[in-house]
Short mmCIF file of C-alpha atoms in Angstrom, two decimals:
data_model
loop_
_atom_site.label_atom_id
_atom_site.label_comp_id
_atom_site.label_asym_id
_atom_site.label_seq_id
_atom_site.Cartn_x
_atom_site.Cartn_y
_atom_site.Cartn_z
CA ASN A 1156 52.14 120.83 34.72
CA ALA A 1157 48.45 120.42 33.84
CA GLY A 1158 48.86 118.72 30.32
CA VAL A 1159 45.74 119.00 28.03
CA THR A 1160 42.81 121.06 29.70
CA GLN A 1161 39.09 121.01 28.46
CA THR A 1162 36.76 123.71 28.97
CA PRO A 1163 33.85 123.31 29.87
CA LYS A 1164 33.44 119.51 30.97
CA PHE A 1165 30.03 119.31 30.65
CA ARG A 1166 27.38 121.27 28.37
CA VAL A 1167 23.82 121.08 27.41
CA LEU A 1168 22.73 122.87 24.17
CA LYS A 1169 19.50 123.50 22.41
CA THR A 1170 19.37 122.55 18.70
CA GLY A 1171 20.68 125.38 16.69
CA GLN A 1172 22.30 127.24 19.67
CA SER A 1173 26.17 127.75 18.82
CA MET A 1174 29.32 127.21 21.28
CA THR A 1175 32.89 126.72 21.46
CA LEU A 1176 35.09 124.02 23.19
CA LEU A 1177 38.17 125.03 24.16
CA CYS A 1178 41.44 123.04 24.17
CA ALA A 1179 44.78 124.25 25.96
CA GLN A 1180 47.79 122.30 26.45
CA ASP A 1181 51.05 123.46 28.08
CA MET A 1182 53.60 121.29 26.71
CA ASN A 1183 54.52 123.10 23.77
CA HIS A 1184 53.25 120.34 21.77
CA GLU A 1185 53.08 121.07 17.68
CA TYR A 1186 50.03 118.85 17.22
CA MET A 1187 46.55 119.23 18.55
CA TYR A 1188 43.31 116.97 17.77
CA TRP A 1189 39.79 116.94 18.37
CA TYR A 1190 37.77 113.71 18.69
CA ARG A 1191 34.66 112.50 19.40
CA GLN A 1192 33.48 109.47 21.15
CA ASP A 1193 29.93 108.03 20.80
CA PRO A 1194 28.60 105.18 23.40
CA GLY A 1195 30.15 101.99 22.76
CA MET A 1196 32.55 103.34 19.84
CA GLY A 1197 35.92 104.45 19.29
CA LEU A 1198 37.32 108.03 18.77
CA ARG A 1199 36.62 109.59 15.45
CA LEU A 1200 38.84 112.47 14.36
CA ILE A 1201 37.20 115.85 13.51
CA HIS A 1202 39.89 118.19 12.80
CA TYR A 1203 43.65 118.68 13.66
CA SER A 1204 46.06 121.11 13.29
CA VAL A 1205 49.89 120.51 12.81
CA GLY A 1206 51.01 124.06 13.84
CA GLU A 1207 49.79 127.39 14.91
CA GLY A 1208 47.74 128.61 12.12
CA THR A 1209 47.08 125.62 10.32
CA THR A 1210 44.13 123.36 10.45
CA ALA A 1211 42.79 120.04 8.51
CA LYS A 1212 39.82 117.94 8.31
CA GLY A 1213 39.76 114.42 9.99
CA GLU A 1214 36.96 111.70 9.29
CA VAL A 1215 33.97 113.40 10.35
CA PRO A 1216 34.31 117.40 10.06
CA ASP A 1217 30.89 118.52 8.67
CA GLY A 1218 29.03 120.58 11.53
CA TYR A 1219 32.05 121.98 13.14
CA ASN A 1220 34.99 124.44 12.76
CA VAL A 1221 38.58 124.93 14.32
CA SER A 1222 40.74 127.80 14.93
CA ARG A 1223 44.62 127.20 16.06
CA LEU A 1224 45.55 131.02 16.53
CA LYS A 1225 48.03 130.26 19.34
CA LYS A 1226 50.13 127.12 19.57
CA GLN A 1227 48.59 126.30 22.82
CA ASN A 1228 45.03 126.54 22.05
CA PHE A 1229 42.82 124.67 19.89
CA LEU A 1230 38.78 125.86 19.55
CA LEU A 1231 36.02 123.62 18.33
CA GLY A 1232 33.16 125.50 17.12
CA LEU A 1233 29.37 124.18 16.83
CA GLU A 1234 27.80 126.82 14.53
CA SER A 1235 24.31 125.32 14.77
CA ALA A 1236 24.26 122.32 16.75
CA ALA A 1237 22.14 119.45 15.93
CA PRO A 1238 21.25 116.38 18.29
CA SER A 1239 23.66 114.04 16.09
CA GLN A 1240 26.41 116.20 17.70
CA THR A 1241 25.61 114.71 21.20
CA SER A 1242 28.84 113.49 22.52
CA VAL A 1243 32.01 113.12 24.33
CA TYR A 1244 34.91 115.38 22.90
CA PHE A 1245 38.32 114.90 23.43
CA CYS A 1246 41.27 116.96 22.72
CA ALA A 1247 44.73 115.60 22.42
CA SER A 1248 48.15 117.21 21.86
CA CYS A 1249 51.46 115.59 20.70
CA ALA A 1250 55.02 116.64 20.05
CA ALA A 1251 56.64 116.54 16.69
CA GLY A 1252 59.64 114.30 16.25
CA ALA A 1253 62.36 113.27 13.81
CA SER A 1254 60.34 110.09 12.72
CA GLY A 1255 56.90 111.75 13.23
CA PRO A 1256 54.49 112.63 16.19
CA TYR A 1257 54.99 111.38 19.50
CA GLY A 1258 54.02 111.47 23.09
CA TYR A 1259 49.84 111.85 22.77
CA THR A 1260 48.64 113.42 25.50
CA PHE A 1261 44.53 113.30 26.04
CA GLY A 1262 42.30 115.59 27.91
CA SER A 1263 39.61 114.46 30.18
CA GLY A 1264 36.76 115.28 27.70
CA THR A 1265 33.69 117.71 27.57
CA ARG A 1266 30.21 115.97 27.39
CA LEU A 1267 27.90 117.71 25.31
CA THR A 1268 24.39 117.05 25.06
CA VAL A 1269 22.17 118.60 22.22
CA VAL A 1270 18.37 118.39 22.97
CA LEU B 442 45.90 102.89 6.78
CA ALA B 443 45.89 99.10 7.97
CA LYS B 444 42.75 97.86 9.28
CA THR B 445 42.98 96.30 13.06
CA THR B 446 40.85 93.41 14.22
CA GLN B 447 40.70 92.78 17.99
CA PRO B 448 38.23 91.18 20.27
CA ILE B 449 35.33 93.29 21.30
CA SER B 450 35.44 91.75 25.10
CA MET B 451 37.27 89.70 27.58
CA ASP B 452 37.30 88.57 31.31
CA SER B 453 39.91 87.89 33.35
CA TYR B 454 40.54 87.34 37.17
CA GLU B 455 42.62 89.24 39.29
CA GLY B 456 46.45 88.28 39.33
CA GLN B 457 46.26 86.53 36.09
CA GLU B 458 48.26 87.51 33.17
CA VAL B 459 46.26 89.07 30.10
CA ASN B 460 47.18 88.67 26.52
CA ILE B 461 44.84 90.82 24.12
CA THR B 462 45.61 90.09 20.19
CA CYS B 463 45.33 92.62 17.49
CA SER B 464 45.49 91.34 13.75
CA HIS B 465 46.53 93.85 11.32
CA ASN B 466 47.07 91.57 7.95
CA ASN B 467 47.64 94.35 5.88
CA ILE B 468 50.36 96.30 8.01
CA ALA B 469 52.99 98.59 5.69
CA THR B 470 56.36 98.36 6.22
CA ASN B 471 56.73 102.01 7.73
CA ASP B 472 53.65 101.51 10.10
CA TYR B 473 54.16 100.87 13.64
CA ILE B 474 51.78 99.64 16.35
CA THR B 475 50.85 101.20 19.18
CA TRP B 476 48.46 100.24 22.24
CA TYR B 477 46.15 102.82 24.09
CA GLN B 478 44.07 102.31 27.37
CA GLN B 479 41.04 104.20 28.13
CA PHE B 480 38.84 104.14 31.50
CA PRO B 481 35.51 105.28 31.77
CA SER B 482 35.00 108.93 31.37
CA GLN B 483 38.56 109.56 30.66
CA GLY B 484 40.74 110.22 27.38
CA PRO B 485 42.88 107.03 26.28
CA ARG B 486 46.41 106.95 27.77
CA PHE B 487 49.21 105.63 25.59
CA ILE B 488 50.17 102.30 26.71
CA ILE B 489 53.18 100.94 24.60
CA GLN B 490 54.31 101.23 21.17
CA GLY B 491 56.76 99.07 18.74
CA TYR B 492 57.68 97.94 15.40
CA LYS B 493 58.94 94.72 15.71
CA THR B 494 59.90 91.87 18.21
CA LYS B 495 59.50 92.29 21.62
CA VAL B 496 58.97 95.81 23.80
CA THR B 497 58.70 96.02 27.21
CA ASN B 498 57.80 98.71 29.88
CA GLU B 499 56.53 99.31 33.41
CA VAL B 500 53.13 98.40 32.74
CA ALA B 501 52.74 95.96 29.69
CA SER B 502 54.86 93.91 26.99
CA LEU B 503 53.97 93.93 23.10
CA PHE B 504 54.90 90.97 21.27
CA ILE B 505 55.37 91.44 17.51
CA PRO B 506 56.11 88.50 15.27
CA ALA B 507 58.40 88.24 12.33
CA ASP B 508 55.48 89.01 9.65
CA ARG B 509 54.11 92.08 11.85
CA LYS B 510 50.63 90.75 10.92
CA SER B 511 49.47 90.77 14.45
CA SER B 512 50.66 91.90 17.35
CA THR B 513 49.83 90.99 21.31
CA LEU B 514 49.78 93.20 24.35
CA SER B 515 50.69 91.43 27.42
CA LEU B 516 49.30 92.55 31.08
CA PRO B 517 51.05 90.83 33.81
CA ARG B 518 49.34 90.13 37.10
CA VAL B 519 46.13 91.95 36.46
CA SER B 520 44.27 93.98 39.11
CA LEU B 521 40.76 95.67 39.01
CA SER B 522 41.84 99.11 38.03
CA ASP B 523 43.25 97.30 35.00
CA THR B 524 39.34 97.30 33.62
CA ALA B 525 39.39 99.50 30.63
CA VAL B 526 39.11 99.60 26.84
CA TYR B 527 42.27 98.80 25.39
CA TYR B 528 42.83 100.23 21.53
CA CYS B 529 45.51 98.78 19.06
CA LEU B 530 46.43 101.41 16.50
CA VAL B 531 48.98 100.84 13.36
CA VAL B 532 50.10 104.33 12.65
CA PRO B 533 52.65 105.15 9.52
CA PHE B 534 55.74 106.68 10.45
CA GLY B 535 55.22 110.23 10.03
CA ASN B 536 51.53 110.24 10.10
CA GLU B 537 50.07 112.56 12.04
CA LYS B 538 46.82 111.39 12.68
CA LEU B 539 45.69 108.34 15.26
CA THR B 540 42.91 106.13 13.86
CA PHE B 541 40.89 104.27 16.65
CA GLY B 542 38.56 101.48 16.25
CA THR B 543 35.94 100.03 18.67
CA GLY B 544 38.98 98.65 21.27
CA THR B 545 38.69 95.40 23.64
CA ARG B 546 36.53 95.89 26.69
CA LEU B 547 38.54 94.22 29.44
CA THR B 548 36.75 93.32 32.79
CA ILE B 549 38.91 92.00 35.48
CA ILE B 550 37.01 90.20 37.96
CA PRO B 551 37.70 89.84 41.56
#
């Protein structure tokens, strides 16, 4: 049982390039999230999804797009990378319970550098 | 969402009990309190969660006073491997988002 798997683990982009980060979970979780974490800071929510085919904006959505075509996958896209998007990106998933989401599980992160 | 305040950093010696207090003065009736641990280069990991009084699991205890305006995470007999950042979060029941602050950087000294 792998939990939450993020691909790739590291990436260096040039300004203006595009890329997609993949998050896959094998726990049949309804909810999935993308966060970014800058040095010495807490995690900030970029986008999230409460189910297949649905997405919503978080705190810092500008410059990112997401898609949830399959329940187990949540993709984060950068259309035109900027140095300000240099960060560590974390994906998370959780189950939907009667009183709300529970059982958050985070991936190990993708370290992205934009030069 | 209720704002949380916790110490930026703490140091403790191995074998001691460590208590990290989080203040959340404007917590709402339908909010619960949850704590996460994050090691360098890893994603956060759930530690413990509670609504009121005391909750205990195999790794920690969570104390919540009657007014619920603060909570204390207690780590018994810490070891070097407990060096990490600890986040206190206040989450409304049914809210599907977690909002992280800057957390408390705990350093365990040999």
